[in-house]
XYZ file of C-alpha atoms in Angstrom:
554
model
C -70.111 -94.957 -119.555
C -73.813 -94.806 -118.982
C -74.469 -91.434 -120.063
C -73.186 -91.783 -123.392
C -74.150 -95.670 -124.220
C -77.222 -97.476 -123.899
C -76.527 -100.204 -121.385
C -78.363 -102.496 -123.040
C -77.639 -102.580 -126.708
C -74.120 -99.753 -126.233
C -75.712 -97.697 -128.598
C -74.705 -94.059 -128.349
C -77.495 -91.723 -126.834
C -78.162 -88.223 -126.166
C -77.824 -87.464 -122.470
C -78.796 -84.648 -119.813
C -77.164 -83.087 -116.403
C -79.316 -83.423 -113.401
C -77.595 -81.010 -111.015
C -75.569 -78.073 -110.550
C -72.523 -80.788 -109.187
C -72.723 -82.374 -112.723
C -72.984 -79.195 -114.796
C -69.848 -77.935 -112.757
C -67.915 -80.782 -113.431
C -68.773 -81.642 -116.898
C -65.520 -81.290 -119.436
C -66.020 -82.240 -123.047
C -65.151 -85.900 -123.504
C -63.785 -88.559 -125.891
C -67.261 -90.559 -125.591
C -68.878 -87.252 -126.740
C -67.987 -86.998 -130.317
C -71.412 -88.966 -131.201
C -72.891 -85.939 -129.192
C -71.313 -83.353 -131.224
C -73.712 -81.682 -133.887
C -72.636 -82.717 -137.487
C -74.273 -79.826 -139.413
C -73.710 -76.378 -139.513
C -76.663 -73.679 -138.821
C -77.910 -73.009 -142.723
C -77.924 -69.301 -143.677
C -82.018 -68.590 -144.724
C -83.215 -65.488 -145.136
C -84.333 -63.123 -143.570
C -81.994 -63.871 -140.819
C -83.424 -64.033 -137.380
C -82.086 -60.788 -136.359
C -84.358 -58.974 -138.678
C -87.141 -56.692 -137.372
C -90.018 -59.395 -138.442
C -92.018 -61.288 -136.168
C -90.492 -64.793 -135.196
C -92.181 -67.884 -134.302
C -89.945 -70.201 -131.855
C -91.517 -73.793 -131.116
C -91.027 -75.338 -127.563
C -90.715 -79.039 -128.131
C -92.242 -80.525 -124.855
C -92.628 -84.618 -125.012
C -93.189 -87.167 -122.115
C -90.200 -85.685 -120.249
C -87.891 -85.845 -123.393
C -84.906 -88.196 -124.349
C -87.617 -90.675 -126.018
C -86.346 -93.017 -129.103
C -85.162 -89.730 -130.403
C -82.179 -90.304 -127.974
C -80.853 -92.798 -130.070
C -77.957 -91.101 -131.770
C -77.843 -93.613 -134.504
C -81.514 -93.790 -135.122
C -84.006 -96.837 -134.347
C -86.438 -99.069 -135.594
C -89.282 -96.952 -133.979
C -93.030 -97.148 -135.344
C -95.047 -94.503 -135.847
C -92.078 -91.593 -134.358
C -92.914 -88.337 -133.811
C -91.134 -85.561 -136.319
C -91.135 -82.193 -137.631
C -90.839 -81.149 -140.773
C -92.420 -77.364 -140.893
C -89.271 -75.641 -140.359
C -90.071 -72.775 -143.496
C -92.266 -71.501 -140.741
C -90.549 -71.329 -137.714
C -87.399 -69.045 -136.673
C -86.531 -71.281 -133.305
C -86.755 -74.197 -132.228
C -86.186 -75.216 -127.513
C -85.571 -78.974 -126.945
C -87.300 -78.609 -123.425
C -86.877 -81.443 -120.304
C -87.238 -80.978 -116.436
C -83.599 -81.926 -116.165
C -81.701 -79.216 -114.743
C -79.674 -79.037 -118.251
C -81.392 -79.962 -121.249
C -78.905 -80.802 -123.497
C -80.677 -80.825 -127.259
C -80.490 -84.679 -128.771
C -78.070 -83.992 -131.541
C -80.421 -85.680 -134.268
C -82.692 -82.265 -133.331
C -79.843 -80.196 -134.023
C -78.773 -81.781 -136.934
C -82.639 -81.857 -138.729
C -82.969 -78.054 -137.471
C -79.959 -76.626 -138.739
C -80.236 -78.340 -142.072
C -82.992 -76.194 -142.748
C -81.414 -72.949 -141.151
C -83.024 -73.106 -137.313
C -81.350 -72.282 -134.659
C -81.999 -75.182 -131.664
C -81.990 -74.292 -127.727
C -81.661 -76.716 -124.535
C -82.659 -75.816 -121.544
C -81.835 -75.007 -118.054
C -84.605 -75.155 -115.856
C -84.669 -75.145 -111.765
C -87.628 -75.442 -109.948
C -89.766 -76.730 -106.607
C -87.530 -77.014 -103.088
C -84.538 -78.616 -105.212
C -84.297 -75.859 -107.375
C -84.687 -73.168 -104.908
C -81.483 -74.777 -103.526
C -78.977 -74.871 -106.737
C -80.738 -71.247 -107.110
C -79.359 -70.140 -103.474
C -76.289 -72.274 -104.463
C -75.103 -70.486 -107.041
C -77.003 -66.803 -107.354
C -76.946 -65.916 -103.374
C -73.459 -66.007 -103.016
C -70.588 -64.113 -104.949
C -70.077 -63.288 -109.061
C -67.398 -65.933 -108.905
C -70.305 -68.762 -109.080
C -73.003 -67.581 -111.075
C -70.004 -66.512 -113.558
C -68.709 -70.556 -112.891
C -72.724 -71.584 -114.590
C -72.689 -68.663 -116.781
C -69.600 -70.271 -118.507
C -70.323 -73.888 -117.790
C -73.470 -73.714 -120.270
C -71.814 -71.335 -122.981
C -68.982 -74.077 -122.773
C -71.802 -76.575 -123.484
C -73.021 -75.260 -126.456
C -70.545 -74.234 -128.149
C -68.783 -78.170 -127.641
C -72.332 -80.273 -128.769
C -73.029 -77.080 -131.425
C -76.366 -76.204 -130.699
C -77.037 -72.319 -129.868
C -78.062 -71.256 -126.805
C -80.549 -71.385 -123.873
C -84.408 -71.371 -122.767
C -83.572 -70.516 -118.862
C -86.591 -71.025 -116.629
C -85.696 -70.181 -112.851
C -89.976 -71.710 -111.620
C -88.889 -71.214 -107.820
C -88.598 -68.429 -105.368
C -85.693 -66.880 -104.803
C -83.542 -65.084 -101.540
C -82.886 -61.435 -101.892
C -79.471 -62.366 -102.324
C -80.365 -64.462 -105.250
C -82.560 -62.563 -107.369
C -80.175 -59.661 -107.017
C -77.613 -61.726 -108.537
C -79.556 -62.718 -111.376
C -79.813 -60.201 -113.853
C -76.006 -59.783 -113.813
C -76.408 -63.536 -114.278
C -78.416 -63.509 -117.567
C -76.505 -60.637 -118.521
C -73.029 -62.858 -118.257
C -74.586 -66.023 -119.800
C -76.016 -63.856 -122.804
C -72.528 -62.144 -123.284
C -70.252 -66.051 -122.946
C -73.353 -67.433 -125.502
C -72.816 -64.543 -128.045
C -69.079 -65.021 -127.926
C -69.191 -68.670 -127.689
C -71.705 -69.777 -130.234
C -72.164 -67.443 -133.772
C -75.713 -66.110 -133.180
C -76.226 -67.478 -129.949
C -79.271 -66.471 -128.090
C -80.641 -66.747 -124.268
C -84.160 -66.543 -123.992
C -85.700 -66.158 -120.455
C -89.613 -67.570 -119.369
C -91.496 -65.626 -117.703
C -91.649 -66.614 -114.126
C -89.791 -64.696 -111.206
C -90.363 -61.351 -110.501
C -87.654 -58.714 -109.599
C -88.240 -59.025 -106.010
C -87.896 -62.876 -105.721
C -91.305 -63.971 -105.738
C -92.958 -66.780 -108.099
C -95.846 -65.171 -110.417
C -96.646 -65.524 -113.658
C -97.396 -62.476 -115.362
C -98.139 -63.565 -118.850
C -96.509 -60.670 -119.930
C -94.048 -58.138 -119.939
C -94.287 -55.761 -117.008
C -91.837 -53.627 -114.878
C -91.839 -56.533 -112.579
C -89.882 -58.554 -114.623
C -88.893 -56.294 -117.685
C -85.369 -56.184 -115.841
C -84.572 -60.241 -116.919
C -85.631 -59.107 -120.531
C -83.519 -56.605 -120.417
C -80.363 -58.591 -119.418
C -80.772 -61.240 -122.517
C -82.433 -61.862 -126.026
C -85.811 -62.468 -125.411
C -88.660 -63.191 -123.372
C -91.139 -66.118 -123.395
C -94.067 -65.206 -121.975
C -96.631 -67.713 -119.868
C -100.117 -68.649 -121.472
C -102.844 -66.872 -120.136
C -103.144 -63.897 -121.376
C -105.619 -61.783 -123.121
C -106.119 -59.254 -125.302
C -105.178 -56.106 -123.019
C -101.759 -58.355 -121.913
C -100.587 -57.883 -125.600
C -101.577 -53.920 -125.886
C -99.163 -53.404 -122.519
C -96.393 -55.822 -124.129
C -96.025 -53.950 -127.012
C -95.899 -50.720 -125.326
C -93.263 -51.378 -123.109
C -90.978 -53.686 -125.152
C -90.745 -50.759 -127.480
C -87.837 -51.121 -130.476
C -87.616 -54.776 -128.514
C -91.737 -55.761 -129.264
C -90.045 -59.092 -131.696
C -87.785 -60.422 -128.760
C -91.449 -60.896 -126.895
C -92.166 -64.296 -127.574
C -95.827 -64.608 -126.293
C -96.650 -68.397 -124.931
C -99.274 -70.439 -126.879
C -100.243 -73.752 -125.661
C -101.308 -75.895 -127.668
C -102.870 -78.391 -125.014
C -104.623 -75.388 -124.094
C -104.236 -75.651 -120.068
C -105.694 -73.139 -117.956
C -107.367 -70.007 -119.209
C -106.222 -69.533 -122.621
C -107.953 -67.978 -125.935
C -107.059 -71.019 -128.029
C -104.880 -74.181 -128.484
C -105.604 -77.355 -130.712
C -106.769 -76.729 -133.764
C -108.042 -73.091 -132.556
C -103.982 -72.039 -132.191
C -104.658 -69.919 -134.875
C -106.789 -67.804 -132.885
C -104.308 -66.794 -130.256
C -101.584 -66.201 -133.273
C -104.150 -63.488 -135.085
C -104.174 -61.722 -131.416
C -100.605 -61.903 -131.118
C -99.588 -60.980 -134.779
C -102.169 -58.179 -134.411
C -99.993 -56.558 -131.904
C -96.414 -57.369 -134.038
C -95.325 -59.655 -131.151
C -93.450 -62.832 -131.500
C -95.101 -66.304 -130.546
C -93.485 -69.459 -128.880
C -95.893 -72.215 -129.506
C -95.395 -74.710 -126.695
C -96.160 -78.575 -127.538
C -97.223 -78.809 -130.676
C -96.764 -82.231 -130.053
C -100.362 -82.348 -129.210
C -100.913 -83.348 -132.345
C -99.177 -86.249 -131.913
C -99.909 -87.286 -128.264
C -104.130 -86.147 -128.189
C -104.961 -87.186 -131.617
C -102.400 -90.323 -131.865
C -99.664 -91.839 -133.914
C -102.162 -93.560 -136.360
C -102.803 -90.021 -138.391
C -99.906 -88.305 -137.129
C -98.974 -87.216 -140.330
C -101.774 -85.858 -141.410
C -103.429 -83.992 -138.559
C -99.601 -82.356 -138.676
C -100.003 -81.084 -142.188
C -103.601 -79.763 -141.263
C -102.504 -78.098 -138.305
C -99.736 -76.160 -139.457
C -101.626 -75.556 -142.639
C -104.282 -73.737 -140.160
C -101.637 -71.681 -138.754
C -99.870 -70.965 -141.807
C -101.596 -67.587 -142.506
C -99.267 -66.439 -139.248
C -96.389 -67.261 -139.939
C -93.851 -65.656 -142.241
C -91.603 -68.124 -144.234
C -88.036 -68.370 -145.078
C -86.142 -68.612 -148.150
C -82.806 -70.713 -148.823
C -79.962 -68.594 -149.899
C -77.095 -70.529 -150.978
C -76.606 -73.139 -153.182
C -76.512 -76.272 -153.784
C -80.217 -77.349 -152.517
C -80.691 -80.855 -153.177
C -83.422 -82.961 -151.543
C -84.966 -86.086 -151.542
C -87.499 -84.944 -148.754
C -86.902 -87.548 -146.228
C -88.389 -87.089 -142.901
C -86.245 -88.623 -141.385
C -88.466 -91.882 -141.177
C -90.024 -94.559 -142.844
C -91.973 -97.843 -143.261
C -88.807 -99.161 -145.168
C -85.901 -97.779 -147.115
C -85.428 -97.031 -150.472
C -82.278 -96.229 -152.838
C -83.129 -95.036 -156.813
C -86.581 -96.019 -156.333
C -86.300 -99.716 -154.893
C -86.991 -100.913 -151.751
C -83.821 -101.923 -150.450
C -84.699 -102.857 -146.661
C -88.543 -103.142 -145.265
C -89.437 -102.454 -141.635
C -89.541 -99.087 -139.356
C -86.936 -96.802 -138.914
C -86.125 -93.734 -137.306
C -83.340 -90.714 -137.658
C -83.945 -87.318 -137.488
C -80.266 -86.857 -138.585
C -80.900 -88.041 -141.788
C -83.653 -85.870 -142.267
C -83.594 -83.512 -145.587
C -84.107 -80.387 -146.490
C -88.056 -79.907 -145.942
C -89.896 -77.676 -148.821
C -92.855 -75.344 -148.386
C -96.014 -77.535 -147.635
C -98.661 -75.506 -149.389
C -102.060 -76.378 -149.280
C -104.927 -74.944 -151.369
C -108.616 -76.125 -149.970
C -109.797 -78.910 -151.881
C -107.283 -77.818 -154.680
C -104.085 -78.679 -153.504
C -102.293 -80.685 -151.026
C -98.723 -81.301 -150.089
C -98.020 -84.377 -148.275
C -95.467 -87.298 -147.317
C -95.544 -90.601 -149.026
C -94.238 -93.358 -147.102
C -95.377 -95.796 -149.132
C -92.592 -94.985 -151.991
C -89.954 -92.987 -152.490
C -86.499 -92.784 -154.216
C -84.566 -92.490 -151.650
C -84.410 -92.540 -148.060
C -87.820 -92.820 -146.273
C -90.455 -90.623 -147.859
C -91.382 -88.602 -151.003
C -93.539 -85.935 -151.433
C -96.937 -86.226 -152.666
C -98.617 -82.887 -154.297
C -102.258 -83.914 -155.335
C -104.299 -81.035 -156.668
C -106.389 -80.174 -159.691
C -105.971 -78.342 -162.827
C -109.206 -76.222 -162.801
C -111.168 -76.076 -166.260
C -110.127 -74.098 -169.177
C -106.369 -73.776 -167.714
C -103.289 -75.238 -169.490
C -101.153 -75.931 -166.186
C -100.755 -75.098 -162.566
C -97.384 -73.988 -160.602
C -96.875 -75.680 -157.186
C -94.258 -73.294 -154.947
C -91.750 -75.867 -153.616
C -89.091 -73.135 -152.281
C -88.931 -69.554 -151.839
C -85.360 -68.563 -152.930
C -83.008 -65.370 -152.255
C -79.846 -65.071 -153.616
C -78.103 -63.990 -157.253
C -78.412 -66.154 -159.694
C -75.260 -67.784 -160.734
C -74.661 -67.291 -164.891
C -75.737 -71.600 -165.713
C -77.753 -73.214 -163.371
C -78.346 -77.397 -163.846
C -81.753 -78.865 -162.228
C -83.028 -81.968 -161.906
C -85.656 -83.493 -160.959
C -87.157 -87.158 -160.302
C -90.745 -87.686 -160.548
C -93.803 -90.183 -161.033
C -97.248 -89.559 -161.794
C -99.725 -91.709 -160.363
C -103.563 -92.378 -161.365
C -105.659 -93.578 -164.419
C -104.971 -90.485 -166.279
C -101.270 -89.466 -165.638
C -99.942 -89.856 -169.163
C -102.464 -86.361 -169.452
C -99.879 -84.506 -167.402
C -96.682 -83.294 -168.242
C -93.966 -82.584 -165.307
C -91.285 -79.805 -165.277
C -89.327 -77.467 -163.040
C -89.485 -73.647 -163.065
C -87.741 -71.239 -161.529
C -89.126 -67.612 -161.192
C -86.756 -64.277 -160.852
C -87.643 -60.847 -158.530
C -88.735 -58.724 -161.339
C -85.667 -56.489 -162.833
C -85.192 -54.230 -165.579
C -81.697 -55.824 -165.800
C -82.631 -59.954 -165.753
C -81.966 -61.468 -168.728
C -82.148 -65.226 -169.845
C -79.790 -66.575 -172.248
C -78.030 -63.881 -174.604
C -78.380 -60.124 -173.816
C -80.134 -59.433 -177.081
C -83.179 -61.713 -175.406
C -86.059 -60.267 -174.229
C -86.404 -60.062 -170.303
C -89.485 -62.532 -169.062
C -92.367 -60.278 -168.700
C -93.368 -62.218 -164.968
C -90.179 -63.346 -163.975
C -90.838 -66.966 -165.036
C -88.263 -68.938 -166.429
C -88.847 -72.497 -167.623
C -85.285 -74.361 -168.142
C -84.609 -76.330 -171.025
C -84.379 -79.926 -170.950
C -80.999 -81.575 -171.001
C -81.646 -85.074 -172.752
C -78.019 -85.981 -172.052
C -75.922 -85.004 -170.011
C -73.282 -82.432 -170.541
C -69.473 -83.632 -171.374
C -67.886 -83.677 -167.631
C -70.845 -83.647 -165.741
C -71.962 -87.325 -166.621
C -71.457 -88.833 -163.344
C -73.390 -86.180 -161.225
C -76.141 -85.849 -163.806
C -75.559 -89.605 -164.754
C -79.526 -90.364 -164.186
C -80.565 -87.339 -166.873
C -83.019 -89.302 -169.186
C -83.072 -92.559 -167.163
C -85.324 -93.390 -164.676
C -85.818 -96.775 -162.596
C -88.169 -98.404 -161.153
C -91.344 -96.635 -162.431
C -89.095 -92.909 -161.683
C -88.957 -90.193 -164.228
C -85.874 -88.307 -164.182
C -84.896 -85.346 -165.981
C -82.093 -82.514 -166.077
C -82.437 -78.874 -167.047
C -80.289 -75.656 -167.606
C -80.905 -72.462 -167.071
C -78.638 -69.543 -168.752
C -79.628 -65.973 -166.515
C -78.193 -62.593 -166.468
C -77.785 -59.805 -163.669
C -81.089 -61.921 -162.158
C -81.845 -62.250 -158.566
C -83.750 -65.778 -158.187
C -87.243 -66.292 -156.185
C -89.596 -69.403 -156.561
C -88.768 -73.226 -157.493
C -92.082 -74.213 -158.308
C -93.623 -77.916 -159.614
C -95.596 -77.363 -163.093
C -97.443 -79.999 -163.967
C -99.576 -78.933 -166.803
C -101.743 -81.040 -169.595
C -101.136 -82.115 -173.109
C -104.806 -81.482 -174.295
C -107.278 -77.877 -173.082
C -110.018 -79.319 -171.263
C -113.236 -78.211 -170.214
C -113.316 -80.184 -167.440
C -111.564 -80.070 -163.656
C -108.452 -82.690 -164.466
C -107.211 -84.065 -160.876
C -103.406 -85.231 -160.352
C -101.068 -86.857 -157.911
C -97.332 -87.325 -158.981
C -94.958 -87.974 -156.505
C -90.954 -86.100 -156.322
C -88.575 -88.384 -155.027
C -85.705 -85.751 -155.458
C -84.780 -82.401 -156.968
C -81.881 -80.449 -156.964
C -80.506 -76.717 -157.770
C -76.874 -76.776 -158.355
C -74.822 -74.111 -159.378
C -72.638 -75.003 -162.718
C -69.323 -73.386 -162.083
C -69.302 -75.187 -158.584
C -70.509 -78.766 -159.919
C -67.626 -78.470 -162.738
C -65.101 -78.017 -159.954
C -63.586 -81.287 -158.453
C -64.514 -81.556 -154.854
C -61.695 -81.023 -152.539
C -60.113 -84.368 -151.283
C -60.401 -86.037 -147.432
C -57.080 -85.949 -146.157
C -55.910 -86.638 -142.109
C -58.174 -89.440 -142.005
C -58.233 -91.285 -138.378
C -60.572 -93.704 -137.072
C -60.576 -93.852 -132.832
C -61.922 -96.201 -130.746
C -62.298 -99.207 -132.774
C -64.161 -102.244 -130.690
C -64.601 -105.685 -133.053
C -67.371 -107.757 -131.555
């Protein structure tokens, strides 16, 4: 079928509904599996419920369903990602199509690194004023029919809720319906989908009419009151956030106040000035739902893309609270999810341009220091997969070493932890620098490393020993311990801790000789991992009730 196969090449491809007739009929379907999200939401902390300011990013593109529709990836130059997702709480895959079903390599990335994704259901002009009268103006028994239509929806491609945006007028009739409407949706989501949310844009009032109000106001407080959030419109000022945050109340994080980053119509600041509207909005404890950050992308072209994207979440960073993994195993090679070629244990294995957001990795902390430090993506090599990451910075003069913050951790630490780590320095001086891991521990009378009788860390910092074999067992999952390829450094590390709660994974490169002098580096990690010993000495459970379906030998 068209929906679900590219008629020219019968790839599989993400697909949207266009009407209320097709949202009423849909039914999940054999054709759909490709459709179906692969990767379970990844527990982070703090969890979104918590009390702190969120940031949710409305991904608006050329009308959506680009080369990112490709289920199976492409060989796309140039593709738009993005990797920032420490920063950001939630993420809207946002269309004009009446149902914006997410592309599943979206959900996949997001909920790799722990972000819940949203589609979309959007109505709007004379056609939507139509499916609104269709389906709100009448009785319960059809708004209820939507209400469990797009909770159905969800819950079958596993993505986790809805952006609804109702940009028409509406009958008496309807707009009476609606708030029971949102409140039934919201209800079917939460049951439907683990931490399912519904977040409602700003746009009808409670009496029907079209108006933006770029805010939260009695007028349309009663749709925010029937769901989990609202997303406000863009142009507001200064005395719009004061009234928010009085009447929101307990509720002022579930405001998600509207930044644009193309900056359209009367708005304190988009581009690289976003982080102007986020120190107004963070000012009043609000959340923010920055809308196109493609900008970057799309205004300042594909050429850069990469780098403009580092600088302008690096200006923004300041306002926006991270997140920390909380489980274990991490392991990443830092794909993007795109490349110039591919590479497997550090060798080029196929050149050319490709594309997949599904095979995206877990995505570290991209700090940047002015002029003395920089996180960034190298395309150009990598050890596997697409991309590795690049931290350039400088040792300053009369210091042994600096720590680079990778990830921020939460969780216990398990009693024997293994690292490991693949690296290569780059530059005339690199045999200066020495490489290694370290792991620091929330500071605790009780946190121990190694034996009891051992002194607790004064700072929390542990640096793990180096493993130049490895141990009996464990040789075929630390087989690479002391042997690199291909110009890669690899190295494994344990850890023995105590009663310790873990915190940082930082990159230390430091130098063999003091210097006087400002000593720059670049080395490049092409993959490091954080396993848990107890688990890795387990066997993993086998596959069983294999079946393959739908076969077709060309």
């Amino acid at each position: 079928p068209a929906r679900h196969f590219d008629t020219r090449t019968t790839e599989p491809i993400s697909f949207f509904l266009s009407s209320l007739e097709e949202l009423l009929a849909w039914q999940p379907d054999s054709n759909d599996d490709f459709n179906v999200s692969a990767v379970p939401l990844a527990k982070r902390q703090p969890p979104l419920h918590s009390r702190r300011p969120r940031t949710l990013v409305c991904h608006d593109m050329r009308g959506g369903y680009l080369e990112d529709r490709f289920i199976q990836g492409s060989a796309t130059r140039n593709p738009y990602v993005f990797y920032h997702w420490r920063y950001i709480d939630i993420f809207v895959y946002f269309s004009h199509h009446t149902v914006t079903i997410p592309p599943v390599c979206w959900t996949n990335a997001a909920h790799r690194n722990g972000v819940p994704v949203l589609g979309t259901f959007i109505t709007e002009w004379t056609d939507g004023e139509k499916l609104c009268e269709a389906f709100l103006a009448g009785g319960a028994e059809a708004y209820r029919a939507v209400g469990e239509q797009l909770a159905r929806i969800a819950q079958h491609y596993r993505f986790d809720g809805w952006l609804v945006n109702i940009e028409n007028t509406l009958s008496a009739a309807a707009v009476g319906n609606l708030p029971p409407f949102l409140r039934h949706l919201t209800a079917q989501v939460h049951s439907a989908v683990p931490g399912g949310l519904v977040i409602w844009y700003d746009s009808v009032l409670r009496n029907g009419a079209l108006r933006w109000q770029n805010e939260l106001t009695e007028e349309n407080r009663v749709f925010f009151d029937a769901c989990d959030g609202l997303f406000t419109n863009y142009n507001w000022k200064q005395e719009h956030l004061e009234r928010t945050r009085g009447l929101a109340g307990p509720r002022h994080t579930d405001v998600y106040v509207g930044v644009d980053v193309f900056a359209r119509g009367d708005v304190i600041g988009g581009g690289f000035d976003t982080d102007k509207s986020l120190r107004l909005i963070r000012q009043h404890g609000l959340s923010t739902a920055v809308f196109a950050p493609g900008w970057v992308y799309e205004h300042l072209g594909e050429e850069n893309f990469l780098r403009n994207e580092n600088k302008f979440w690096a200006s923004l960073a300041e306002y926006l609270p991270t997140h920390s993994i909380c489980t274990l195993p991490l392991a990443t090679s830092f794909s993007l999810g795109m490349g110039t070629s591919r590479f497997l244990a550090g060798k080029e294995e196929e050149p050319g341009p490709w594309y997949d957001l599904s095979a995206q990795e877990i995505q570290p902390l991209y700090p940047e220091r002015e002029g003395r430090l920089s996180t960034s993506c190298c395309l150009q090599d990598a050890w596997c997969g697409g991309s590795s990451l690049r931290v350039q910075g400088t040792i300053p003069p009369g210091e042994e070493r600096v720590a680079v913050r990778l990830f921020s951790l939460q969780m216990p630490a398990p009693p024997k932890l293994f690292l490991t780590l693949l690296y290569k320095l780059e530059g005339p001086h690199s045999d200066e620098f020495a490489v290694a891991l370290e792991l620091t521990t929330w500071d605790s009378g009780t946190c121990h490393e190694g034996n009891v009788t051992s002194l607790p860390e004064p700072n929390g910092r542990h640096q793990p020993r180096f493993l130049p074999a490895p141990p009996p067992g464990l040789a075929k999952l630390l087989a690479a311990c002391d042997r690199g390829s291909n110009g890669w450094t690899s190295r494994c590390y344990e850890l023995d801790l105590q009663d310790c709660s873990l915190r940082d994974l930082s990159l230390l490169v430091s130098r063999h000789q003091p210097s006087p002098r400002e000593t720059p580096f670049t080395c490049l990690l092409g993959e490091v991992r954080v396993l848990d010993a107890a688990s890795v000495a387990a066997s993993p459970p086998e596959v069983q009730s294999l079946s393959a379906s739908q076969l077709w030998w060309q």
